[in-house]
PDB file as gemmi writes it, atoms N, CA and C in Angstrom:
CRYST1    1.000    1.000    1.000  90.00  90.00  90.00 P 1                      
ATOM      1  N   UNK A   1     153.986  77.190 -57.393  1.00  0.00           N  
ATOM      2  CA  UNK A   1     154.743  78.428 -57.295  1.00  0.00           C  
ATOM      3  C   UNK A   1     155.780  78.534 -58.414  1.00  0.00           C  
ATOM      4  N   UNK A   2     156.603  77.199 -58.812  1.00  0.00           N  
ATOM      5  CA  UNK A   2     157.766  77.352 -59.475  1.00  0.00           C  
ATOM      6  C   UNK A   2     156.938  77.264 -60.973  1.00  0.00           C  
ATOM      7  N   UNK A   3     155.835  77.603 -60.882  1.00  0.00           N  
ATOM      8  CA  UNK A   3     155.238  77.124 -62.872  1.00  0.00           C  
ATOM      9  C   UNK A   3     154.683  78.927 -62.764  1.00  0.00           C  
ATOM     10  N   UNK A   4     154.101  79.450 -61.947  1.00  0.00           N  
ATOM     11  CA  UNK A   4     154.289  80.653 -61.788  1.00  0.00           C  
ATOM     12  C   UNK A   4     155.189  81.643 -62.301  1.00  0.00           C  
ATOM     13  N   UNK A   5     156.379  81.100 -61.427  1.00  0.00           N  
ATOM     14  CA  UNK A   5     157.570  81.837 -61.906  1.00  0.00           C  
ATOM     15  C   UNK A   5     158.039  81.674 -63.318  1.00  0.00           C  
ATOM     16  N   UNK A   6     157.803  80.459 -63.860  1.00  0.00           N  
ATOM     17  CA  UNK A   6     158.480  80.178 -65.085  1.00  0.00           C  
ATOM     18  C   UNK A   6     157.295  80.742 -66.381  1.00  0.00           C  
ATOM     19  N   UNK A   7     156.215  81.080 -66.017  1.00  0.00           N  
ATOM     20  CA  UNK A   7     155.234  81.589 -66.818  1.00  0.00           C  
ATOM     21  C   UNK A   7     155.934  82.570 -66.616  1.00  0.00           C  
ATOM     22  N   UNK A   8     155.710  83.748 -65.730  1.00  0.00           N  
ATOM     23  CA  UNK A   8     156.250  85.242 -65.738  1.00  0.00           C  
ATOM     24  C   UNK A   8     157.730  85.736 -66.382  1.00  0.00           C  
ATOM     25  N   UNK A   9     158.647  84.520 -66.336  1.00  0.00           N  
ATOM     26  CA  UNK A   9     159.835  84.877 -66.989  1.00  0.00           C  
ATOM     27  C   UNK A   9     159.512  84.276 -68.344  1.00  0.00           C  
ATOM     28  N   UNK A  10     158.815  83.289 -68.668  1.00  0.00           N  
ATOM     29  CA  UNK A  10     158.814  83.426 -70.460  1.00  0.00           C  
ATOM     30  C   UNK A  10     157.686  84.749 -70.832  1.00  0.00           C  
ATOM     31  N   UNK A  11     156.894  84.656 -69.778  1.00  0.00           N  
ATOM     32  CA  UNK A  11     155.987  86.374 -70.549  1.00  0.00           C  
ATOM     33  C   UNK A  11     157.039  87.307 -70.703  1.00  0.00           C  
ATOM     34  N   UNK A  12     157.735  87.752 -70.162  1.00  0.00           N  
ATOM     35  CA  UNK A  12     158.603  88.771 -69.645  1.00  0.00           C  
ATOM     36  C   UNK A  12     159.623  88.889 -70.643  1.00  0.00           C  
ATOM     37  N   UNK A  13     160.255  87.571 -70.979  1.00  0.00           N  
ATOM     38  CA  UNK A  13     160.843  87.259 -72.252  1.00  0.00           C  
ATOM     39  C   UNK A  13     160.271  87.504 -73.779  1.00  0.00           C  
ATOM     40  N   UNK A  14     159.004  86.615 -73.659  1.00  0.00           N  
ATOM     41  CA  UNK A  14     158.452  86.911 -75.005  1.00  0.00           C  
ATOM     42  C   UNK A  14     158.060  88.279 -75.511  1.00  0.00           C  
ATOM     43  N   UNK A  15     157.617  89.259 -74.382  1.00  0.00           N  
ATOM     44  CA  UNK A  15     157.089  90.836 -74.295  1.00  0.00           C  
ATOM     45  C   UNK A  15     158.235  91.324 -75.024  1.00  0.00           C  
ATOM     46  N   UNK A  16     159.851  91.371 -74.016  1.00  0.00           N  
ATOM     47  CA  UNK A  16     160.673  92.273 -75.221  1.00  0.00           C  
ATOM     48  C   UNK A  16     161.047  91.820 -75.841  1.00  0.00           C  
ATOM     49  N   UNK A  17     161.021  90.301 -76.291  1.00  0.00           N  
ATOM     50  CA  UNK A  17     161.481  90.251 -77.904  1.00  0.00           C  
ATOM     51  C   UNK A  17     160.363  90.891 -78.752  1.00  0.00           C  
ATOM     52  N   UNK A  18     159.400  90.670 -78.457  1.00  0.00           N  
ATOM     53  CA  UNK A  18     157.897  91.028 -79.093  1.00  0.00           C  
ATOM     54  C   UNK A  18     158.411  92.461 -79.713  1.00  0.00           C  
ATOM     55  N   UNK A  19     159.220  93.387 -78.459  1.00  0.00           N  
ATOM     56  CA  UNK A  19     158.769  94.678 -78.710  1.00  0.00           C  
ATOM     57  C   UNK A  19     160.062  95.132 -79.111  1.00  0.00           C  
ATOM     58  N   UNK A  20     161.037  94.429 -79.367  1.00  0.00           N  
ATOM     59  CA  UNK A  20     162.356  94.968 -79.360  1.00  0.00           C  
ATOM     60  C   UNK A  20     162.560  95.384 -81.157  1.00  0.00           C  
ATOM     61  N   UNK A  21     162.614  95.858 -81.421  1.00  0.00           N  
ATOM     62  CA  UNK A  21     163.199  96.131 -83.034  1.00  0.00           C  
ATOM     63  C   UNK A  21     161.740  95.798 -83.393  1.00  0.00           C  
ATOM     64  N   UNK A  22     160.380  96.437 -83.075  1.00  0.00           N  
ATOM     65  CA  UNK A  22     159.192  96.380 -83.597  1.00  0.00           C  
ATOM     66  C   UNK A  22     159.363  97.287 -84.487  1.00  0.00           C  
ATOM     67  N   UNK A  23     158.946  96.579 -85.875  1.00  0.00           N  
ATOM     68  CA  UNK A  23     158.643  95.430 -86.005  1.00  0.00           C  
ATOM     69  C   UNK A  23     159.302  94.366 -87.149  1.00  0.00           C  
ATOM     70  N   UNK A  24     160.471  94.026 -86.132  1.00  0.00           N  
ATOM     71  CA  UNK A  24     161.307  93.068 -86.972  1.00  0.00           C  
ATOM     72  C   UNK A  24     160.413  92.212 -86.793  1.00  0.00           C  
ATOM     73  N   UNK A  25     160.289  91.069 -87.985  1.00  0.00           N  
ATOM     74  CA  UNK A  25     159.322  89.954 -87.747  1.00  0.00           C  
ATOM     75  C   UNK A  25     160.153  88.792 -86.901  1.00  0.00           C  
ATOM     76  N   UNK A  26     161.457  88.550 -87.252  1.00  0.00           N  
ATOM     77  CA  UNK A  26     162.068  87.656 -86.218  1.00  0.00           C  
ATOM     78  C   UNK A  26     161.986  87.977 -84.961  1.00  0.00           C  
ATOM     79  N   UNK A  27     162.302  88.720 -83.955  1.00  0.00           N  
ATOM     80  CA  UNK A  27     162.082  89.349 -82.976  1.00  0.00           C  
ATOM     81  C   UNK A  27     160.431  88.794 -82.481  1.00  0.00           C  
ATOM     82  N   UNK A  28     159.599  89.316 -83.265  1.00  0.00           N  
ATOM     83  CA  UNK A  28     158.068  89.293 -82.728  1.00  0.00           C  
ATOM     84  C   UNK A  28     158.116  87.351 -82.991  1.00  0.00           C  
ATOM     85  N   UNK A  29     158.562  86.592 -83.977  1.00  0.00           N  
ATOM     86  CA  UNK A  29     158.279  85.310 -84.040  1.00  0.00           C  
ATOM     87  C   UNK A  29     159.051  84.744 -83.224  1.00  0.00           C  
ATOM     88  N   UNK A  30     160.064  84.930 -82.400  1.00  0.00           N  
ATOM     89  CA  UNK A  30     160.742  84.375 -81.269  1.00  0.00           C  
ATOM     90  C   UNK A  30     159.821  84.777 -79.530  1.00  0.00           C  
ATOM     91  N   UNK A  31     159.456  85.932 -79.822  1.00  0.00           N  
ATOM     92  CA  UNK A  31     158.276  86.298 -78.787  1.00  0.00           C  
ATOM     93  C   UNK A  31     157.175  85.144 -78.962  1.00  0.00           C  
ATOM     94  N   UNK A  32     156.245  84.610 -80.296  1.00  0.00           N  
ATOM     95  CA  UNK A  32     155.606  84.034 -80.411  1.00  0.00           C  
ATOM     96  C   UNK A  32     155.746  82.446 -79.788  1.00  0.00           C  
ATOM     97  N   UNK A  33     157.080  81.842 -80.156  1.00  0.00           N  
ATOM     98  CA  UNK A  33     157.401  80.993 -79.947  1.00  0.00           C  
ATOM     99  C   UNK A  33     157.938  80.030 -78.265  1.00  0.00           C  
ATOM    100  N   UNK A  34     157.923  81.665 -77.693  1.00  0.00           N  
ATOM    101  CA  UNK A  34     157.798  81.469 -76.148  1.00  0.00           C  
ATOM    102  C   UNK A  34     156.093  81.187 -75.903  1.00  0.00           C  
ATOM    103  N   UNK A  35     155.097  82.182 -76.605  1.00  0.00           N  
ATOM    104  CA  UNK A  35     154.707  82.245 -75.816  1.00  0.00           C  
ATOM    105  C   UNK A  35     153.364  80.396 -76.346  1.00  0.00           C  
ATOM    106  N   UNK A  36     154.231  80.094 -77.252  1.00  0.00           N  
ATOM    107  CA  UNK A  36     153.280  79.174 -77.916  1.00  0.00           C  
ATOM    108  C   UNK A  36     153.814  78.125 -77.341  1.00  0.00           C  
ATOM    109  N   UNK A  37     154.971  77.966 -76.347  1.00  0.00           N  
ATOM    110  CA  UNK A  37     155.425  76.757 -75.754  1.00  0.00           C  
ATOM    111  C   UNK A  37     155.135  76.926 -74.204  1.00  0.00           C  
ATOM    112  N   UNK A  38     154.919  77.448 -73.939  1.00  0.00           N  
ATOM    113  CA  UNK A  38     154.467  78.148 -72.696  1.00  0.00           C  
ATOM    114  C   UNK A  38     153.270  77.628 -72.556  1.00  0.00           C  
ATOM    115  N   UNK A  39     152.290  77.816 -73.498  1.00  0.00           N  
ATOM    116  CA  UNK A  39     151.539  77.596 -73.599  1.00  0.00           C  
ATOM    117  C   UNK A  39     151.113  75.940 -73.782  1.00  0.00           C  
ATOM    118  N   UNK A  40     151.906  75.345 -74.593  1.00  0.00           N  
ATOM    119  CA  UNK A  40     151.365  74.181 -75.279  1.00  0.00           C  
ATOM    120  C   UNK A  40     152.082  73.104 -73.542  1.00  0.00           C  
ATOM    121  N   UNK A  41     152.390  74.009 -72.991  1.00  0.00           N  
ATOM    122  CA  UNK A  41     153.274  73.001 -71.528  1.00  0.00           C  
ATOM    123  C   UNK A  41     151.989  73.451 -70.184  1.00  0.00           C  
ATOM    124  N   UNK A  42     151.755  74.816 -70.356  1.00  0.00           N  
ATOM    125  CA  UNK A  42     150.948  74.678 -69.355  1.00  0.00           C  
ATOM    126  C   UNK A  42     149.242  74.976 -69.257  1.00  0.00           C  
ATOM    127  N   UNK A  43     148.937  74.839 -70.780  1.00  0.00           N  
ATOM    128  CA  UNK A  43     147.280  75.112 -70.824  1.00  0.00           C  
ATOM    129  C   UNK A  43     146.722  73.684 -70.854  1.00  0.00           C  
ATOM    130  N   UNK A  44     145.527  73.259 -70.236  1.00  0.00           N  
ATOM    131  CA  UNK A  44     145.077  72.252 -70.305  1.00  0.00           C  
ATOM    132  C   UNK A  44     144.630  71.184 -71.478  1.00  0.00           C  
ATOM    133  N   UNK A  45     145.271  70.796 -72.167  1.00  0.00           N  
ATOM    134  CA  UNK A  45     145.451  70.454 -73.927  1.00  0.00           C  
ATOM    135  C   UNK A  45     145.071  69.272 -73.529  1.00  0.00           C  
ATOM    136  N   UNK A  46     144.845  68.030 -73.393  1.00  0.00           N  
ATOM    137  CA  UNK A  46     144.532  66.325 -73.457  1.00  0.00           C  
ATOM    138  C   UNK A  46     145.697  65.619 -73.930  1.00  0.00           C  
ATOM    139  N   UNK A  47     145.742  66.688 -75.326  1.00  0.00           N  
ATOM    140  CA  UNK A  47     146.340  65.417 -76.121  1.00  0.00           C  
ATOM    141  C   UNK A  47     148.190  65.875 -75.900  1.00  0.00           C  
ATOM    142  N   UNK A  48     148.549  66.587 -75.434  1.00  0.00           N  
ATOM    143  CA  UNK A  48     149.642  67.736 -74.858  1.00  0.00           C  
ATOM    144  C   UNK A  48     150.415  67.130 -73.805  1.00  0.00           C  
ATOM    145  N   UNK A  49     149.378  66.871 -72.644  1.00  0.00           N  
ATOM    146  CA  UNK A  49     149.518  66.632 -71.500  1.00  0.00           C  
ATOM    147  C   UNK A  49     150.512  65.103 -71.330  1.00  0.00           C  
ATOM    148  N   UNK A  50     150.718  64.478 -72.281  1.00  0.00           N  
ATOM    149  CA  UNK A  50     151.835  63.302 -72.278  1.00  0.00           C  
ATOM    150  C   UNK A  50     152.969  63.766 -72.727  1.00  0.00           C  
ATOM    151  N   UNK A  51     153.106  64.687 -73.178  1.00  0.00           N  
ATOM    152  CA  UNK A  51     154.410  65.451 -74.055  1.00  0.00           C  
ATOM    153  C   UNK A  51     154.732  66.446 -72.871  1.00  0.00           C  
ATOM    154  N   UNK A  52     154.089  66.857 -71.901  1.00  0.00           N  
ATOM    155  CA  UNK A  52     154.949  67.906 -71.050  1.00  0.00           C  
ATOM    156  C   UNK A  52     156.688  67.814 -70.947  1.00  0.00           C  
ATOM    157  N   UNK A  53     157.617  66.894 -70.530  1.00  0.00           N  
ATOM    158  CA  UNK A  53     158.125  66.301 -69.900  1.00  0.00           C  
ATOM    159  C   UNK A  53     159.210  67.132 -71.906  1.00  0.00           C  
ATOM    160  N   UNK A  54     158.735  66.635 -72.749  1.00  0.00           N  
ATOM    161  CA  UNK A  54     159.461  66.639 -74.029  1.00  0.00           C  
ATOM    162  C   UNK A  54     159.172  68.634 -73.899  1.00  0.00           C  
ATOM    163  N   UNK A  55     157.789  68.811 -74.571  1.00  0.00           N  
ATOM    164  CA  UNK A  55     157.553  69.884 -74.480  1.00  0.00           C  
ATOM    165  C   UNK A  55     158.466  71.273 -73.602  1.00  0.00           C  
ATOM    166  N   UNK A  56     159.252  70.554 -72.116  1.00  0.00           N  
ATOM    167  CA  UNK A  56     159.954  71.458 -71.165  1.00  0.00           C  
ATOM    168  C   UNK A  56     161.562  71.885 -71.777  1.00  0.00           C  
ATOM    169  N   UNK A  57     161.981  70.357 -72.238  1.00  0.00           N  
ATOM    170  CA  UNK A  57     162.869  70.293 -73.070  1.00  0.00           C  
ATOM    171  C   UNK A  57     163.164  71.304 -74.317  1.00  0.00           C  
ATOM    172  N   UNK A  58     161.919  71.332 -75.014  1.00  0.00           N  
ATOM    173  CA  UNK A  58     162.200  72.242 -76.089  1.00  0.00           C  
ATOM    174  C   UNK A  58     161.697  73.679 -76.031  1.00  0.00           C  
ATOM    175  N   UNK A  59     161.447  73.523 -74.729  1.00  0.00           N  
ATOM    176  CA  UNK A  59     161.741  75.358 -74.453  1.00  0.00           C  
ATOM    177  C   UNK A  59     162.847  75.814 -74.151  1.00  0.00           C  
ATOM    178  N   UNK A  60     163.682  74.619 -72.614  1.00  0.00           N  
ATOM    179  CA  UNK A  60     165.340  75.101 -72.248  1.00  0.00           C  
ATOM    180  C   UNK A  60     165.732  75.158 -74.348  1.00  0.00           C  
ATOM    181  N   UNK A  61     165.820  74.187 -74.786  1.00  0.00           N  
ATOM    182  CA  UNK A  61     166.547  74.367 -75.867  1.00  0.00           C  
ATOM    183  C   UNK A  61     166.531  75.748 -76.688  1.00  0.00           C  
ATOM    184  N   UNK A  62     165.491  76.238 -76.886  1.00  0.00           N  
ATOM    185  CA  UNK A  62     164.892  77.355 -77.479  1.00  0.00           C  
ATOM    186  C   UNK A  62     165.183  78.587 -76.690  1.00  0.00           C  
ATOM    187  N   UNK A  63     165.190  78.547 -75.458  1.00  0.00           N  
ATOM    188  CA  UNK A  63     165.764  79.420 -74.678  1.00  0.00           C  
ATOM    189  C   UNK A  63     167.234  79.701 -74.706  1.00  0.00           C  
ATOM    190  N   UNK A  64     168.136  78.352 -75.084  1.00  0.00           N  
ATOM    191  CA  UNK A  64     169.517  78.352 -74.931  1.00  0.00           C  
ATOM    192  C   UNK A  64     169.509  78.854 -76.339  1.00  0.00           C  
ATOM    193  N   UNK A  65     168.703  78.408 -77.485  1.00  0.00           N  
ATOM    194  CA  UNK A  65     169.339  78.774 -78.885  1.00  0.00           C  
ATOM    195  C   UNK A  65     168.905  80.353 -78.847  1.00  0.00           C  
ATOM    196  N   UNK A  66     168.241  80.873 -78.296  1.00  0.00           N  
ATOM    197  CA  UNK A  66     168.065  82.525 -78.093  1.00  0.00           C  
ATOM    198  C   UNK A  66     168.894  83.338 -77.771  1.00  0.00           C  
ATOM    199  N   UNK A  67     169.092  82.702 -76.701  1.00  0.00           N  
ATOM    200  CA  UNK A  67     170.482  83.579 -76.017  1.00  0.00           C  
ATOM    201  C   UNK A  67     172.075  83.363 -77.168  1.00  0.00           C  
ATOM    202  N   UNK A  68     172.307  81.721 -77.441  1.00  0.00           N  
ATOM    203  CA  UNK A  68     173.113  81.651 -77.908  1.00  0.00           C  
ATOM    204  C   UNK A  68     173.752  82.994 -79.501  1.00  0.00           C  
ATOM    205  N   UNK A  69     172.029  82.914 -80.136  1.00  0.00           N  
ATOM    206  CA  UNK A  69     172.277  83.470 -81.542  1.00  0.00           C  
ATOM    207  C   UNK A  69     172.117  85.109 -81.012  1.00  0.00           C  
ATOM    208  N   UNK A  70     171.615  85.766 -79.715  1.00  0.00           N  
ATOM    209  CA  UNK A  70     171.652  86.858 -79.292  1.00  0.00           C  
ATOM    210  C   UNK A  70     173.440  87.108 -79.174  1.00  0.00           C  
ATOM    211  N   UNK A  71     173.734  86.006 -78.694  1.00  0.00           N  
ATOM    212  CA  UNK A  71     175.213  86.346 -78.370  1.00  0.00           C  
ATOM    213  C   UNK A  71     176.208  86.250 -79.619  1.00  0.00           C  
ATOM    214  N   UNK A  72     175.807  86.097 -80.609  1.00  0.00           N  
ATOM    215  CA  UNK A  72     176.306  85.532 -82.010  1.00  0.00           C  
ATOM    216  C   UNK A  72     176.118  86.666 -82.441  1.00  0.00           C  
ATOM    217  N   UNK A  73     175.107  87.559 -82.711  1.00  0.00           N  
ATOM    218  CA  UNK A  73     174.754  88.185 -83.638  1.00  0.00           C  
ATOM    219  C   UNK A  73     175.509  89.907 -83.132  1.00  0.00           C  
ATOM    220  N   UNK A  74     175.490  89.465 -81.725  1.00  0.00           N  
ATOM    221  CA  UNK A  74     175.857  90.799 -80.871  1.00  0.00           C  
ATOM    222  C   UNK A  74     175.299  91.803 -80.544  1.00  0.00           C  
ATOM    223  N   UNK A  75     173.880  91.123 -79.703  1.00  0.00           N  
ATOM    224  CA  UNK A  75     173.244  92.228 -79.107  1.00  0.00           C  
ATOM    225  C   UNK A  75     173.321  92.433 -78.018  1.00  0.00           C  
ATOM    226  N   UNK A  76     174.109  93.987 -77.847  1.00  0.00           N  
ATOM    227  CA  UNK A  76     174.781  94.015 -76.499  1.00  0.00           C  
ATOM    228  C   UNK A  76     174.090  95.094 -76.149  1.00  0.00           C  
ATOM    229  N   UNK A  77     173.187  95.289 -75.315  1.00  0.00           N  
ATOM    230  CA  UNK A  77     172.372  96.371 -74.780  1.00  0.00           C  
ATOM    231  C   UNK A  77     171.991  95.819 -73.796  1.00  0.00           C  
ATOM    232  N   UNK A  78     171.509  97.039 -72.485  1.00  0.00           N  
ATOM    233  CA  UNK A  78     171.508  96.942 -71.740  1.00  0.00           C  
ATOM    234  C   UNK A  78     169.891  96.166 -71.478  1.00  0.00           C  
ATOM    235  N   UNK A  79     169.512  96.249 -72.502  1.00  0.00           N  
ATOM    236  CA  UNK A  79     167.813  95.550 -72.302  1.00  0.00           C  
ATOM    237  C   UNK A  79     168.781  94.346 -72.480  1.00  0.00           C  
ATOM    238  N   UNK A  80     168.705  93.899 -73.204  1.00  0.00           N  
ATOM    239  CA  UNK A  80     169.315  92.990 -74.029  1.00  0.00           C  
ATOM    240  C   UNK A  80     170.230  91.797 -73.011  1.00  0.00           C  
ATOM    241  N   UNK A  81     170.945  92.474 -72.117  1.00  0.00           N  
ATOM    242  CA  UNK A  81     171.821  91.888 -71.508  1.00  0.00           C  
ATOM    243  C   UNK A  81     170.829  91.636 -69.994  1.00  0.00           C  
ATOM    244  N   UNK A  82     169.862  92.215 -69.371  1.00  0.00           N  
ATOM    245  CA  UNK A  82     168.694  91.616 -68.520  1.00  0.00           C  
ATOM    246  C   UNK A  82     167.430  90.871 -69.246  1.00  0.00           C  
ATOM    247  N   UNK A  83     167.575  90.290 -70.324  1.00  0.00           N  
ATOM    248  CA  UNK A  83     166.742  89.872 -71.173  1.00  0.00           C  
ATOM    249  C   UNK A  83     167.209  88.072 -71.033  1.00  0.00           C  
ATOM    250  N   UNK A  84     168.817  88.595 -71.234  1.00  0.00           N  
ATOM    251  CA  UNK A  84     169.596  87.472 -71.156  1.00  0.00           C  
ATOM    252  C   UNK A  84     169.317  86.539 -70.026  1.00  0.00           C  
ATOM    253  N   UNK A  85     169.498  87.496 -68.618  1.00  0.00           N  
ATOM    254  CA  UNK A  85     169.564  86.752 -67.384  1.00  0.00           C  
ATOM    255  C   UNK A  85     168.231  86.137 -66.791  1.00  0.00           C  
ATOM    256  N   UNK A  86     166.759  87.265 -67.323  1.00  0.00           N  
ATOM    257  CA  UNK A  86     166.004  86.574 -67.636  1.00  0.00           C  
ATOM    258  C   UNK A  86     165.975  85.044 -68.095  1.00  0.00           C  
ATOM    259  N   UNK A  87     166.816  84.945 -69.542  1.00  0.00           N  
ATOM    260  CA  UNK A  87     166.641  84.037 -69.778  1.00  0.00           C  
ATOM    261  C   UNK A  87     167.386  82.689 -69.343  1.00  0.00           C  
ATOM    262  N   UNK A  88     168.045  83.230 -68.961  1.00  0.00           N  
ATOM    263  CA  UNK A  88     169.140  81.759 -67.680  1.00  0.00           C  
ATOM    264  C   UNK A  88     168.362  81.486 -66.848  1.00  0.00           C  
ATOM    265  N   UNK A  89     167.724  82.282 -65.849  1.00  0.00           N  
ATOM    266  CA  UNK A  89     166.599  82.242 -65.104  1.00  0.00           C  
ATOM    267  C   UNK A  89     165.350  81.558 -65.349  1.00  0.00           C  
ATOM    268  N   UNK A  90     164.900  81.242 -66.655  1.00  0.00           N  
ATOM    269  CA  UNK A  90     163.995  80.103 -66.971  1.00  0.00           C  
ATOM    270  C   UNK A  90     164.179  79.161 -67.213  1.00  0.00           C  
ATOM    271  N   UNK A  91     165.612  79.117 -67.546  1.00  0.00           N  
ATOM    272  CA  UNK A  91     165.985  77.640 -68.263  1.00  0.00           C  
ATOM    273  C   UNK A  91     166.108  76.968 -66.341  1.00  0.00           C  
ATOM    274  N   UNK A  92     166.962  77.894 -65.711  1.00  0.00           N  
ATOM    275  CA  UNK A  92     167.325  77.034 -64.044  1.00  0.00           C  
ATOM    276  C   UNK A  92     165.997  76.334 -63.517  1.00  0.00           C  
ATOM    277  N   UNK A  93     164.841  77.723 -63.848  1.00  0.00           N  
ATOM    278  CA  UNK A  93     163.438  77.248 -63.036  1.00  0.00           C  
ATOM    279  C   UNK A  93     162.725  75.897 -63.684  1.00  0.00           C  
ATOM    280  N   UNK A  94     162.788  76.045 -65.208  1.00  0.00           N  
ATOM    281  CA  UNK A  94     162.461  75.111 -66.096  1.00  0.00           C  
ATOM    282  C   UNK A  94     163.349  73.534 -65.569  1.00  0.00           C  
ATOM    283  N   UNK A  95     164.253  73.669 -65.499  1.00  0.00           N  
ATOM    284  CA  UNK A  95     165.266  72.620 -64.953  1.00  0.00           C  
ATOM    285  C   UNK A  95     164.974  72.194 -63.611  1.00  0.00           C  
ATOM    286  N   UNK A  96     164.594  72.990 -63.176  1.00  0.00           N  
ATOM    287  CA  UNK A  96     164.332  72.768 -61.111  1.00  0.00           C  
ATOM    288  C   UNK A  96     162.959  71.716 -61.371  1.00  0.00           C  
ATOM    289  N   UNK A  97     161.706  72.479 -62.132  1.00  0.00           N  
ATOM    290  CA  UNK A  97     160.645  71.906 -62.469  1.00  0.00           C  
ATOM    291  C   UNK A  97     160.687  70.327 -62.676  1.00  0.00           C  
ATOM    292  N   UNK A  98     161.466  70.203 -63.692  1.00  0.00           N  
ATOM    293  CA  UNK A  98     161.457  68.888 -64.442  1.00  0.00           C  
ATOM    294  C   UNK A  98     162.022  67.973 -63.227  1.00  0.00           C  
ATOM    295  N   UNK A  99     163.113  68.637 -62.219  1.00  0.00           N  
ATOM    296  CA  UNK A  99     163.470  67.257 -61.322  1.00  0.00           C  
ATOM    297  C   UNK A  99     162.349  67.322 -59.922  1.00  0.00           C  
ATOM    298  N   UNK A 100     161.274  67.888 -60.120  1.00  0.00           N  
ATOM    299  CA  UNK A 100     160.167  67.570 -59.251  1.00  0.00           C  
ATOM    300  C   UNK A 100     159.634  66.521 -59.277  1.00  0.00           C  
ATOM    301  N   UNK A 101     159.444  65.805 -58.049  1.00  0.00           N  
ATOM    302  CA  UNK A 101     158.247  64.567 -58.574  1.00  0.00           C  
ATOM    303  C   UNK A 101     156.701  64.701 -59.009  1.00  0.00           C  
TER     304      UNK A 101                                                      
END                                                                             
């Protein structure tokens, strides 16, 4: 259930950066970058599948450096600012995940 949820909030994430200032290329390559860790954590890879644990890590990080340089740069809109909470919201679920056995 909780890998569910954390798929739908990085889709959800990656969608409006994807679409936000289309087509800034940063914007669409921060969309990419969700959705390529997202991916590389929960598609059935072999050689992947020992790195989950690292892999979870450098999404919270990537998630925190998103928000952080969103908040740096000063994008204050109202997408923008549920984009945000979105993104607190994956890092918690992402975090809940990792202390599962």
């Amino acid at each position: 259930m909780l890998r569910l949820v954390i798929i739908a909030l990085t889709l959800g994430t990656a969608l409006t950066h994807m679409s936000l200032l289309f087509p800034d290329l940063v914007f669409i390559l921060n969309g990419l970058g969700y959705l390529g860790l997202v991916a590389a954590l929960y598609l059935p890879i072999p050689v992947l599948e020992p790195h989950h644990r690292l892999i979870r890590r450098v999404l919270i990080g990537y998630t925190a450096l998103t928000i952080g340089l969103c908040v740096a740069v000063r994008l204050r809109t109202p997408l923008g600012f549920s984009n945000k909470v979105n993104e607190v919201l994956l890092i918690v679920a992402l975090l809940l995940e990792e202390k599962q056995p």
